[in-house]
Protein backbone atom coordinates (compact mmCIF):
# COMPACT_ATOMS: atom_id res chain seq x y z
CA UNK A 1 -34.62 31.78 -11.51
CA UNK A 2 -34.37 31.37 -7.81
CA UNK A 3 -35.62 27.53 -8.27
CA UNK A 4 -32.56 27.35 -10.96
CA UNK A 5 -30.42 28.74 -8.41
CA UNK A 6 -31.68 26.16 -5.54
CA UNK A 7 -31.52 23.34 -8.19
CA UNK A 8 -27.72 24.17 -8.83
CA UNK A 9 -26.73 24.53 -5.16
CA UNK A 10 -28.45 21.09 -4.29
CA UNK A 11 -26.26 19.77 -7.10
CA UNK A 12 -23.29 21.21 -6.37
CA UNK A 13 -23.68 19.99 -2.43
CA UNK A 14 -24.23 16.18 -3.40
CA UNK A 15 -21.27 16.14 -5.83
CA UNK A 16 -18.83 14.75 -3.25
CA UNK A 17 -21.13 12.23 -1.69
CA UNK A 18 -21.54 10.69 -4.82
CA UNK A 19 -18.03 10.28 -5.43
CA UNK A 20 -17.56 9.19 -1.97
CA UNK A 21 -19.65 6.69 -2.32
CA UNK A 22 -18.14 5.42 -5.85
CA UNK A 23 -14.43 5.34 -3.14
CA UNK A 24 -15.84 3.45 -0.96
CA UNK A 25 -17.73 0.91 -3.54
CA UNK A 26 -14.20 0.93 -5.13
CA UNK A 27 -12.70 0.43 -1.67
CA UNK A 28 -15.24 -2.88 -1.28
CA UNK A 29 -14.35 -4.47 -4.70
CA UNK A 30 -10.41 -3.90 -4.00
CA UNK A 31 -10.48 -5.56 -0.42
CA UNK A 32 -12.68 -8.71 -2.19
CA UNK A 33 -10.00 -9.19 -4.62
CA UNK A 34 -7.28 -9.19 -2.02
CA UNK A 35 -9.79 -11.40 0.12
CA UNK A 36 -10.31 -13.70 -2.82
CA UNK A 37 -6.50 -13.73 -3.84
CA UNK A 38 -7.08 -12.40 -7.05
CA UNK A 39 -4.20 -8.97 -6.03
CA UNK A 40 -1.62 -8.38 -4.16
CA UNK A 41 -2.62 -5.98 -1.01
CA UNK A 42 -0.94 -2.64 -2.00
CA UNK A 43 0.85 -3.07 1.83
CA UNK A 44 2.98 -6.21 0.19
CA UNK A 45 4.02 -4.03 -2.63
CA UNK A 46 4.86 -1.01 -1.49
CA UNK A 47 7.59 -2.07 0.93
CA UNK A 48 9.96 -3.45 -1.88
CA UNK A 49 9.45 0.02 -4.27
CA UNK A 50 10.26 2.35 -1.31
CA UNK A 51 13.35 0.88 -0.94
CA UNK A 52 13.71 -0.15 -4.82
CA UNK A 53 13.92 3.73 -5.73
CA UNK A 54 14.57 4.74 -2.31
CA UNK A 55 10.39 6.90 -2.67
CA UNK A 56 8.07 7.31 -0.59
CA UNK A 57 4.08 6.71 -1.43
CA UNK A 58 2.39 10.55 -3.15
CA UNK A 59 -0.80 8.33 -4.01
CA UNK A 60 -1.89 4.97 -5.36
CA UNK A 61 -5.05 3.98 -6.92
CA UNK A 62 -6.07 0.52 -7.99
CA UNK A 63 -7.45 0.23 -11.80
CA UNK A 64 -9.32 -2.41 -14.07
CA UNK A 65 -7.47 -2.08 -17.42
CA UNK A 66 -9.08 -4.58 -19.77
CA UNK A 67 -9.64 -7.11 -16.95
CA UNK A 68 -6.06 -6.43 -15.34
CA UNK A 69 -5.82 -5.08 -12.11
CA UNK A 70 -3.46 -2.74 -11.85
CA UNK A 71 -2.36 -0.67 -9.11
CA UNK A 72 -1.26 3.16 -10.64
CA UNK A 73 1.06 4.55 -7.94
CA UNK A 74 2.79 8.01 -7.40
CA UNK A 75 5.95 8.01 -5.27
CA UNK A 76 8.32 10.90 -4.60
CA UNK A 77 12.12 10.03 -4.05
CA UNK A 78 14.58 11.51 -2.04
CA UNK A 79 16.30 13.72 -4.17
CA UNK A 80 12.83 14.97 -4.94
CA UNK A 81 11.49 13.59 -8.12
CA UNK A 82 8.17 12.05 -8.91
CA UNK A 83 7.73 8.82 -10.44
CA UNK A 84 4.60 7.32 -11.69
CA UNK A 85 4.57 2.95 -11.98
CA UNK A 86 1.96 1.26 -13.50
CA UNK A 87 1.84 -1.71 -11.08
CA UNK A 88 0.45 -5.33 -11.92
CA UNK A 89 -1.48 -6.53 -8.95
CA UNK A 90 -1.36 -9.60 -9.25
CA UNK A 91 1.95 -10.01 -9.93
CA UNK A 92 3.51 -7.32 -8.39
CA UNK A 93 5.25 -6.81 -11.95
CA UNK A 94 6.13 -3.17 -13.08
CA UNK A 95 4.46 -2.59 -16.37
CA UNK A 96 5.41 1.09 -16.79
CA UNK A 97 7.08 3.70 -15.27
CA UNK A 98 7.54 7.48 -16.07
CA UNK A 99 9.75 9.79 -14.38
CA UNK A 100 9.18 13.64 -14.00
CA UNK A 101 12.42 15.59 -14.28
């Protein structure tokens, strides 16, 4: 029982290293494909949303969808609503967007 107990704890404790270290292998294959010129840096982007629907960046992450990169961002405007874009990297292009009411 107490080995169980051990077992789960050790577990439990590495948990966020592993996914810290998935971030920052993520991190590494994002700034290559800005490097490489294969996306847009998310700093070229974001300026023209901000003011576009007049937001502010909640949180951005960058995603391979069927060998498109695209950039999934969370922005909250100024009259306080949350919109979600579904960002091509490459092009900068919205693909989607979904507003919270």
């Amino acid at each position: 029982m107490m080995r169980r107990v051990c077992l789960a704890t050790l577990l439990i404790l590495l948990l966020p290293i592993a996914a810290l270290a998935n971030d920052s292998r993520d991190a590494a294959e994002a700034r290559a494909a800005v490097a490489r010129g294969a996306i847009l840096p998310l700093s070229v982007i974001l300026p023209d949303l901000e003011q576009r629907f007049s937001a502010r960046l909640l949180d951005a992450e960058l995603e391979d969808d069927d060998d498109r990169m695209i950039y999934e961002i969370e922005m909250l405007t100024t009259d306080g609503r949350v919109i979600e874009l579904d960002v091509d990297a490459r092009t900068a292009r919205i693909l989607e967007m979904d507003e919270d009411d």
